[in-house]
C-alpha positions as semicolon CSV with decimal commas, in nm:
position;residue;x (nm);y (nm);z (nm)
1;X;1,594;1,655;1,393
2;X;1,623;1,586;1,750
3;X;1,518;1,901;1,820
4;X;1,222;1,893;1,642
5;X;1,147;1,558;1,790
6;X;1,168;1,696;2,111
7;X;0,951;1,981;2,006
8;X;0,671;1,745;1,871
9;X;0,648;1,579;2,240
10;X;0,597;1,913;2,407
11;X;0,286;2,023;2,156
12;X;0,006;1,842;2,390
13;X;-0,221;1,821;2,074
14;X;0,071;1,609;1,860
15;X;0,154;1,422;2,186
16;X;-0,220;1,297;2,253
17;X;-0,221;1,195;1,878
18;X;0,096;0,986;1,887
19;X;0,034;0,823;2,195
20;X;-0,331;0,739;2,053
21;X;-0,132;0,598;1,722
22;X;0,078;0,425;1,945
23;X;-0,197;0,244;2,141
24;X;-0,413;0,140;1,821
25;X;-0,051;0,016;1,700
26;X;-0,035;-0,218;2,041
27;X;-0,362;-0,346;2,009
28;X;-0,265;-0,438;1,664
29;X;0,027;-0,634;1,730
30;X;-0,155;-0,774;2,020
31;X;-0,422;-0,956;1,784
32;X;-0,125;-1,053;1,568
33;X;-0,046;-1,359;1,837
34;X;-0,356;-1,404;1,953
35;X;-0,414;-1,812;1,779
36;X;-0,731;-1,901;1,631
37;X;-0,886;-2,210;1,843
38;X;-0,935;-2,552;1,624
39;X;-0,574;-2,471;1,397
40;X;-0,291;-2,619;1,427
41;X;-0,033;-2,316;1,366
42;X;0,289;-2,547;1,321
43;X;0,118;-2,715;1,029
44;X;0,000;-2,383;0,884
45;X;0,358;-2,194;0,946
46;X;0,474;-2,477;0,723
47;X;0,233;-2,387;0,425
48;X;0,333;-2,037;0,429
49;X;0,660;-2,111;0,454
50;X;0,629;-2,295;0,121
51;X;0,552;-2,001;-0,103
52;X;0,717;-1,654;-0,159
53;X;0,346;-1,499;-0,240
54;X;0,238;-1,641;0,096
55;X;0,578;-1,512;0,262
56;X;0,512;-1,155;0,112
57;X;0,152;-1,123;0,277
58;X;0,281;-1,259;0,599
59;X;0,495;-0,970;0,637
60;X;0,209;-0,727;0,537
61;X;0,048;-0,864;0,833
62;X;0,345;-0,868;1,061
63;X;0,346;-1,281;1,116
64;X;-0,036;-1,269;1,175
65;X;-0,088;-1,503;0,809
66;X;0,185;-1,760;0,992
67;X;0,064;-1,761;1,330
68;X;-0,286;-1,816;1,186
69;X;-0,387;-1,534;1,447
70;X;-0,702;-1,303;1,464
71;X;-0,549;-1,047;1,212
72;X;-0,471;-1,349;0,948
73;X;-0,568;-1,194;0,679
74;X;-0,458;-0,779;0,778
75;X;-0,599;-0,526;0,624
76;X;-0,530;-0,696;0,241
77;X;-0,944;-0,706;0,204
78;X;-0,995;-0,387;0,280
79;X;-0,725;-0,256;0,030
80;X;-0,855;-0,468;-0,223
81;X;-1,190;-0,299;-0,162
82;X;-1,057;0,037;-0,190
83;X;-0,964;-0,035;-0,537
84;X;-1,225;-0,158;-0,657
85;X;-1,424;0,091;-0,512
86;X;-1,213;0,427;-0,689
87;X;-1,222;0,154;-0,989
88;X;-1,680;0,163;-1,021
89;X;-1,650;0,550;-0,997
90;X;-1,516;0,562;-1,314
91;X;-1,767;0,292;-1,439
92;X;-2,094;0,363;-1,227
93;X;-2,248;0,685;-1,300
94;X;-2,406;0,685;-0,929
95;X;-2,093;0,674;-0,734
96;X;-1,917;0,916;-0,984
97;X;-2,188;1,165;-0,857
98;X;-2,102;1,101;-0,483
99;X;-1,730;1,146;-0,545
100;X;-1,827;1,503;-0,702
101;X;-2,050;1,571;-0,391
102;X;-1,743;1,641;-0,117
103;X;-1,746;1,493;0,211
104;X;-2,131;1,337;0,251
105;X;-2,097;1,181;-0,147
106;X;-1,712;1,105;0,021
107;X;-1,872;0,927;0,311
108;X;-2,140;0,710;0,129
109;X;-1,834;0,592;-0,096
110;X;-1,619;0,504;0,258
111;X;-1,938;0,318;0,411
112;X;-1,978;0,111;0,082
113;X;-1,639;0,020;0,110
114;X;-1,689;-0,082;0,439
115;X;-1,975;-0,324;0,289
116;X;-1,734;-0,439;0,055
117;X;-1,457;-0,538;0,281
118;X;-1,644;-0,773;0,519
119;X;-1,788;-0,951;0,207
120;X;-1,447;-0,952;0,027
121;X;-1,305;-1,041;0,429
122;X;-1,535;-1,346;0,490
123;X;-1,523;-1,491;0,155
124;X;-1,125;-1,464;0,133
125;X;-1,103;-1,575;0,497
126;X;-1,380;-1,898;0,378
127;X;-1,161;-2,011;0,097
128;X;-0,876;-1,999;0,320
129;X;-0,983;-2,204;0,592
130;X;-1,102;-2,451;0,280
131;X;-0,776;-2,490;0,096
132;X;-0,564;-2,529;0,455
133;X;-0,822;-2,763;0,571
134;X;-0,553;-2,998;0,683
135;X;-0,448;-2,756;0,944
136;X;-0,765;-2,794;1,120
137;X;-0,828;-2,991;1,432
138;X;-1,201;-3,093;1,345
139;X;-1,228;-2,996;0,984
140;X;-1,644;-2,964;0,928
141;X;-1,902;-2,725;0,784
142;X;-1,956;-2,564;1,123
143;X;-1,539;-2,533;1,205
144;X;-1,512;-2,399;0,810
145;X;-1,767;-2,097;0,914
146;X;-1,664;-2,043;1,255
147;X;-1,314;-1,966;1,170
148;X;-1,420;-1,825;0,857
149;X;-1,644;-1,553;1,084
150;X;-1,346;-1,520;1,359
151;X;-1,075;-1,388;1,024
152;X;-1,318;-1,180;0,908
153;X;-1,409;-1,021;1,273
154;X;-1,061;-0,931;1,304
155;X;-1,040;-0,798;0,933
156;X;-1,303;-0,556;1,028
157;X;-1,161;-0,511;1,378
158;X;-0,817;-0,352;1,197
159;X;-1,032;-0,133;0,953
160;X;-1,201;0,013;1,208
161;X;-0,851;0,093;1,420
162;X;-0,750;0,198;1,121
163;X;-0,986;0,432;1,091
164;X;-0,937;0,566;1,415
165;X;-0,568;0,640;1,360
166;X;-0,676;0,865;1,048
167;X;-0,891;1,030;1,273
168;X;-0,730;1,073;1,597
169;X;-0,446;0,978;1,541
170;X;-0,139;1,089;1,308
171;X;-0,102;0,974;0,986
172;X;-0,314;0,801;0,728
173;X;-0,409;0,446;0,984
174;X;-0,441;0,174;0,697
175;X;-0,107;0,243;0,598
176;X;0,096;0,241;0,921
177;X;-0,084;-0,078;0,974
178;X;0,115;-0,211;0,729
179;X;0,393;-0,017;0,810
180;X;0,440;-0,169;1,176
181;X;0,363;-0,517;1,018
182;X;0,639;-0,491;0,814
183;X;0,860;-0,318;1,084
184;X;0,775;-0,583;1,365
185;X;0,977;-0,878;1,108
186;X;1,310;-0,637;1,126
187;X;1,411;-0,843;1,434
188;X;1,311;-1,167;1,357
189;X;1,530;-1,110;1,035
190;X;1,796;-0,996;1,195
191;X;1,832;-1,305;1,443
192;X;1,724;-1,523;1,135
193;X;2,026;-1,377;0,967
194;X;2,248;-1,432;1,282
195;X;2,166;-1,793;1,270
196;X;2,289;-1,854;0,951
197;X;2,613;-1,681;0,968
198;X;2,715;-1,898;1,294
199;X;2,537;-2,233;1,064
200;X;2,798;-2,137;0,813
201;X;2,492;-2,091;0,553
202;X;2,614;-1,735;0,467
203;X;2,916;-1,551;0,511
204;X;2,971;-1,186;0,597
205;X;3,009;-1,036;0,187
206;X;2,648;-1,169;0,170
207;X;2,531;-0,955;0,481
208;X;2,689;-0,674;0,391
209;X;2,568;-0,686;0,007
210;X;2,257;-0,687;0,125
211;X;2,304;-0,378;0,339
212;X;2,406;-0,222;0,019
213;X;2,160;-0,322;-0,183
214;X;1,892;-0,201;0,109
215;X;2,092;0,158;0,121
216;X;2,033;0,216;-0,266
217;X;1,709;0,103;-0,279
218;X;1,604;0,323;-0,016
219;X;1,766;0,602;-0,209
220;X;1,570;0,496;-0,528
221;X;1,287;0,471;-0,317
222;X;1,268;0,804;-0,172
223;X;1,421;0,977;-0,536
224;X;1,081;0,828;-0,724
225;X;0,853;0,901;-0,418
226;X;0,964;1,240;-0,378
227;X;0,995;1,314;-0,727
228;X;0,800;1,499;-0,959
229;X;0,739;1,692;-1,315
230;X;0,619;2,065;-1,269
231;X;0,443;2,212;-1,543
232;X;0,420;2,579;-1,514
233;X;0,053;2,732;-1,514
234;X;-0,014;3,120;-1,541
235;X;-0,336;3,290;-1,402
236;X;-0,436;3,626;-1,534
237;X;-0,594;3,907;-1,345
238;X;-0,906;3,898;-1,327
239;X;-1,109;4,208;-1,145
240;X;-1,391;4,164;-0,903
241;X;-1,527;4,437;-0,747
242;X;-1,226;4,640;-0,602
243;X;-0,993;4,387;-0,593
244;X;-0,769;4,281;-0,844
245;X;-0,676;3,850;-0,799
246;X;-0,436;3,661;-0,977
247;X;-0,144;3,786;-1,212
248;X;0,086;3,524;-1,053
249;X;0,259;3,223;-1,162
250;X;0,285;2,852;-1,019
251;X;0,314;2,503;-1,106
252;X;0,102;2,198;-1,123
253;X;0,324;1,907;-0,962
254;X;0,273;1,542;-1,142
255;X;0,443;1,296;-0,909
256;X;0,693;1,028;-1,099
257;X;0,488;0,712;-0,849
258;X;0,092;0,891;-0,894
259;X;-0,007;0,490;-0,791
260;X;0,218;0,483;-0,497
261;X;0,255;0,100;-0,393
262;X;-0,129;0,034;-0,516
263;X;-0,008;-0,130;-0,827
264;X;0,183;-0,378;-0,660
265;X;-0,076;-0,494;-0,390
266;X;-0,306;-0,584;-0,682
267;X;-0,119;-0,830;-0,890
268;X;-0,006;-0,992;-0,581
269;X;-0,340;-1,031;-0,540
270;X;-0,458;-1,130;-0,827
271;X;-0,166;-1,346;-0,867
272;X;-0,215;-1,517;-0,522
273;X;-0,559;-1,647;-0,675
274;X;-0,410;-1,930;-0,936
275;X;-0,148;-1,955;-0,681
276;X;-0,361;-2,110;-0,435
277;X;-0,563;-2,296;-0,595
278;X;-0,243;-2,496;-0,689
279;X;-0,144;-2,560;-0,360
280;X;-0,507;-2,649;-0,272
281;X;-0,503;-2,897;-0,575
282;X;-0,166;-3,014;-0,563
283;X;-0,212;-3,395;-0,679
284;X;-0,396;-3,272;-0,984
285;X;-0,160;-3,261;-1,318
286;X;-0,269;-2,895;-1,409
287;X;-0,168;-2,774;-1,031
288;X;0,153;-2,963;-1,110
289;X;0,199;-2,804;-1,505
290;X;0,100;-2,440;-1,341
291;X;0,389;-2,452;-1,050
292;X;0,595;-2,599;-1,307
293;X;0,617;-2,342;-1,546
294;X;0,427;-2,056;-1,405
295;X;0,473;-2,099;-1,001
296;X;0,635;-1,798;-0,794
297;X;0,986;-1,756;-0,839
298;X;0,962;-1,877;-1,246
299;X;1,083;-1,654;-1,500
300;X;0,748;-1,662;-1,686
301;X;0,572;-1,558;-1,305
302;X;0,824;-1,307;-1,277
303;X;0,740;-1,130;-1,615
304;X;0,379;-1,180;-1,593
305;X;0,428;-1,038;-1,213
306;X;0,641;-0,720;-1,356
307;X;0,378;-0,635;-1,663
308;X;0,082;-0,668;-1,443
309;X;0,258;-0,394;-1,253
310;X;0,317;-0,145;-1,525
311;X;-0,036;-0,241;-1,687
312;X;-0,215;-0,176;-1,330
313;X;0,024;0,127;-1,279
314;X;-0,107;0,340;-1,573
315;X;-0,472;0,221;-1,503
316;X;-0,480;0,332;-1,123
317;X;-0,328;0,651;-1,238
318;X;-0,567;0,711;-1,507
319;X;-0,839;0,639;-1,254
320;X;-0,714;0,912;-0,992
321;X;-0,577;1,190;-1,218
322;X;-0,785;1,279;-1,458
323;X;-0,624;1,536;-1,677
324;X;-0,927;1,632;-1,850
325;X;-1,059;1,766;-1,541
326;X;-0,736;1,923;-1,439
327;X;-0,745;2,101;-1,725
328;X;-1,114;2,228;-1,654
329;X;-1,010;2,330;-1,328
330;X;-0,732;2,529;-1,475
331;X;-0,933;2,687;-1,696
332;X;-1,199;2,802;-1,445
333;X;-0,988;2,980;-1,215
334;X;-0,866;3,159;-1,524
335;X;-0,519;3,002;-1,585
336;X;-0,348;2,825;-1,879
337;X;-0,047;2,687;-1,957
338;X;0,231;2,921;-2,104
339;X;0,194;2,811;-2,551
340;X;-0,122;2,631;-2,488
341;X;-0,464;2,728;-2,494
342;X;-0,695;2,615;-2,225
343;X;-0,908;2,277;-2,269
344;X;-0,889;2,055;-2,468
345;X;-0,503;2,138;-2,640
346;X;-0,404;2,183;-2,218
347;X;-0,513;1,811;-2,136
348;X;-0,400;1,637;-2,436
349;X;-0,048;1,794;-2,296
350;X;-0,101;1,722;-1,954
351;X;-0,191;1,306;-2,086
352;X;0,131;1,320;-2,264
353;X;0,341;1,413;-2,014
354;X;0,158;1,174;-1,748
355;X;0,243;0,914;-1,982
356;X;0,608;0,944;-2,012
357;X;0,679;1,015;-1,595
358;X;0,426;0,743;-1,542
359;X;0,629;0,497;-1,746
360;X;0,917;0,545;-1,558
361;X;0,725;0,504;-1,217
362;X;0,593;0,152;-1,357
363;X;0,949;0,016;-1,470
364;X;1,063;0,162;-1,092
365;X;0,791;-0,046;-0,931
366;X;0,821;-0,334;-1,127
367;X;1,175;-0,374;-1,007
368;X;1,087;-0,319;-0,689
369;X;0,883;-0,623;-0,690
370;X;1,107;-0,855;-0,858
371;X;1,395;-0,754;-0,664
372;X;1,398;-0,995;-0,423
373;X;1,454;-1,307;-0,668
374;X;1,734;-1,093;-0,761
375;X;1,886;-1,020;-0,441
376;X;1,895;-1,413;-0,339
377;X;2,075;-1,484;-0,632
378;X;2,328;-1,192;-0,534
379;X;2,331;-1,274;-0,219
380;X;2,243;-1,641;-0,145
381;X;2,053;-1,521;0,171
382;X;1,710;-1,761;0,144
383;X;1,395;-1,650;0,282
384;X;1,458;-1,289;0,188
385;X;1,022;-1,135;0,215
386;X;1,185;-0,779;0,346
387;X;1,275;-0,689;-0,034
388;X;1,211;-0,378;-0,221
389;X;0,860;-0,394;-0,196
390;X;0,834;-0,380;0,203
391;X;1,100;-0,069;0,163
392;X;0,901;0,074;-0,066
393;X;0,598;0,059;0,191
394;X;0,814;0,185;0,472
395;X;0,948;0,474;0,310
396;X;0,654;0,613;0,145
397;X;0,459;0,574;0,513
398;X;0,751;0,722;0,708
399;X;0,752;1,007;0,453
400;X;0,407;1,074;0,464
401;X;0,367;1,058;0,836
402;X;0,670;1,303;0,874
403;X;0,509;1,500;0,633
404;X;0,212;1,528;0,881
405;X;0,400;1,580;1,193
406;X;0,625;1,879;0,985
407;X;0,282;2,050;0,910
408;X;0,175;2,054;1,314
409;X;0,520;2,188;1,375
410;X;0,490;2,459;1,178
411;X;0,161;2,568;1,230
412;X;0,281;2,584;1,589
413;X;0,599;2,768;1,490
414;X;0,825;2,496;1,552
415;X;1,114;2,428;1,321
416;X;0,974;2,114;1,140
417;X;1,179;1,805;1,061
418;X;1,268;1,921;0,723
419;X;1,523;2,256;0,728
């Protein structure tokens, strides 16, 4: 592997675009600790401190949310907008058109998102500033905008690095965004950790149960990423003009995790939304009954948590592998399933079997997510926001990007990562 690292640094093509990924990633951790004039960050660290939900999107955006910095609010609105965006193409006939078009219907769809995530930016970024109102200096109607404008300029600021790291860079941008977020906490964790072994808070069983329980979930994590159901499709030969084409046979891979960590970004979301308005309303008895009985960390939030999970798991799948076109596709290029006959018969099979893997995936992620309520009862480490969820982020990106890198080795002739 060294080897190959080596190897990588030599191509100048791969070199320019890791050094370019490596620059957008500076910048990025740059406007992480660059403070937001008129806030008072010590109050505001405290509020985030507060809540696990708040402690999970903090280390999305690598400490930006607790420093109340220029990249607050990371790239969370521009996910967000990404969903509901592959969400309307299923519902609106118009952008269901562009998504059949290729790259021009491919870039109207990316522009509206763009749209979408600067309105989605500024009014997440206004209710904000509105419910941590006692962090500001001058609270007002002017202060409430400004800052308002100043999240969402650096919301739009990291989709458009981002974008450039897709593009220039190596590796799909939005993602190791939130991959060096997460990343950037390891040390502060670590010395966090430190601290409370010398305080006497924890002992060393607890560290090293945690080390364990990391190890296997990165195992899990990379078993259900990696894994995948191949069903095995046969093309006939077909003559055109002189030449005779296919005759052979291959497979049609359905991945275990089709919804990757999508699932789990959305019902934080969504779950973040009664969740504030809680701690905005805190005095009220209804704020009080709802953190009572439904706050994060209950068992009721945990279960409602873990079955938004599986419910959004199956839907995002639905919405990004259709089998009824699969099966089309199958059938056009003259292939068919070995005991089933092409169409209709080929999807209804395909559905099933997405069904069952998918169900698994769902159970997988909604573990993950719960995990670390688990692991602080295990291990009585508090504070734990590095839990499965982060590792499932990290692995899936590192895989990904290694994937990439592997694939410019070996059109180069180098011996890739992977032997």
């Amino acid at each position: 592997m060294l080897e190959s690292l080596r190897s990588s640094v030599r191509v100048s093509e791969l070199r320019s675009k890791l050094l370019f990924t490596l620059a957008m990633i500076f910048v990025f951790r740059l406007g992480a600790h660059i403070p937001i004039p008129g806030v008072n960050p010590e109050r505001f660290a405290e509020l985030v401190s507060s809540g696990m939900i708040f402690g999970f999107f903090d280390v999305i955006s690598g400490g930006a949310l607790k420093n109340f910095s220029l990249f607050a609010m990371g790239i969370t609105p521009y996910i967000n907008a990404s969903i509901i965006m592959q969400l309307l193409t299923v519902v609106i006939p118009h952008l269901e058109r562009l998504k059949k078009e290729g790259a021009e219907g491919t870039k109207k769809i990316t522009q509206y998102t763009r749209y979408l995530t600067v309105v989605l930016a500024f009014v997440q970024g206004l209710g904000m500033v509105i419910g941590v109102k006692g962090s500001l200096v001058n609270p007002g109607v002017l202060t409430y905008l400004a800052t308002a404008l100043t999240i969402t300029a650096g919301t739009t600021l990291l989709m458009w690095i981002g974008e450039q790291i897709t593009e220039k860079g190596i590796g799909n941008g939005i993602s190791l965004l939130i991959f060096a977020g997460i990343v950037s906490r390891v040390p502060q964790g670590i010395a966090r950790m430190i601290e409370y072994l010398n305080a006497g808070t924890i002992n060393v069983l607890s560290v090293i149960g945690l080390v364990v329980i990391g190890g296997l979930v990165i195992a899990a994590v990379v078993a259900i990423q990696e894994g995948q159901r191949r069903i095995p499709v046969q093309y006939a030969k077909r003559v055109v003009g002189r030449r005779v084409y296919g005759g052979q046979t291959t497979h049609l891979p359905l991945k275990v995790n089709q919804a990757g960590v999508i699932p789990i970004i959305f019902a934080s979301s969504l779950l973040m939304f009664p969740e504030s308005l809680a701690q905005w309303f805190a005095s009220s008895a209804p704020a009080a009954f709802y953190v009572q009985w439904f706050g994060w960390g209950t068992a009721a939030h945990t279960i409602i948590y873990a079955l938004l999970i599986v419910g959004f798991t199956y839907f995002y799948t639905a919405v990004i592998m259709n089998p009824v076109d699969v099966a089309d596709n199958i059938k056009k290029y003259g292939g068919f399933i070995p005991g089933l006959r092409p169409g209709r018969p080929t999807a209804d099979y395909i559905t099933k079997i997405m069904n069952r893997i998918t169900l698994a995936g769902a159970i997988f992620l909604a573990l993950i997510a719960i995990l670390p309520s688990f692991v602080l009862v295990a291990t009585r480490i508090p504070n734990i926001y590095f839990g499965g969820t982060a590792l499932l982020i990290v692995v899936g990106v590192a895989l990904d990007t290694m994937k990439q890198v592997e694939s410019h080795l070996l059109m180069r002739s180098y011996q890739g990562f992977i032997r």
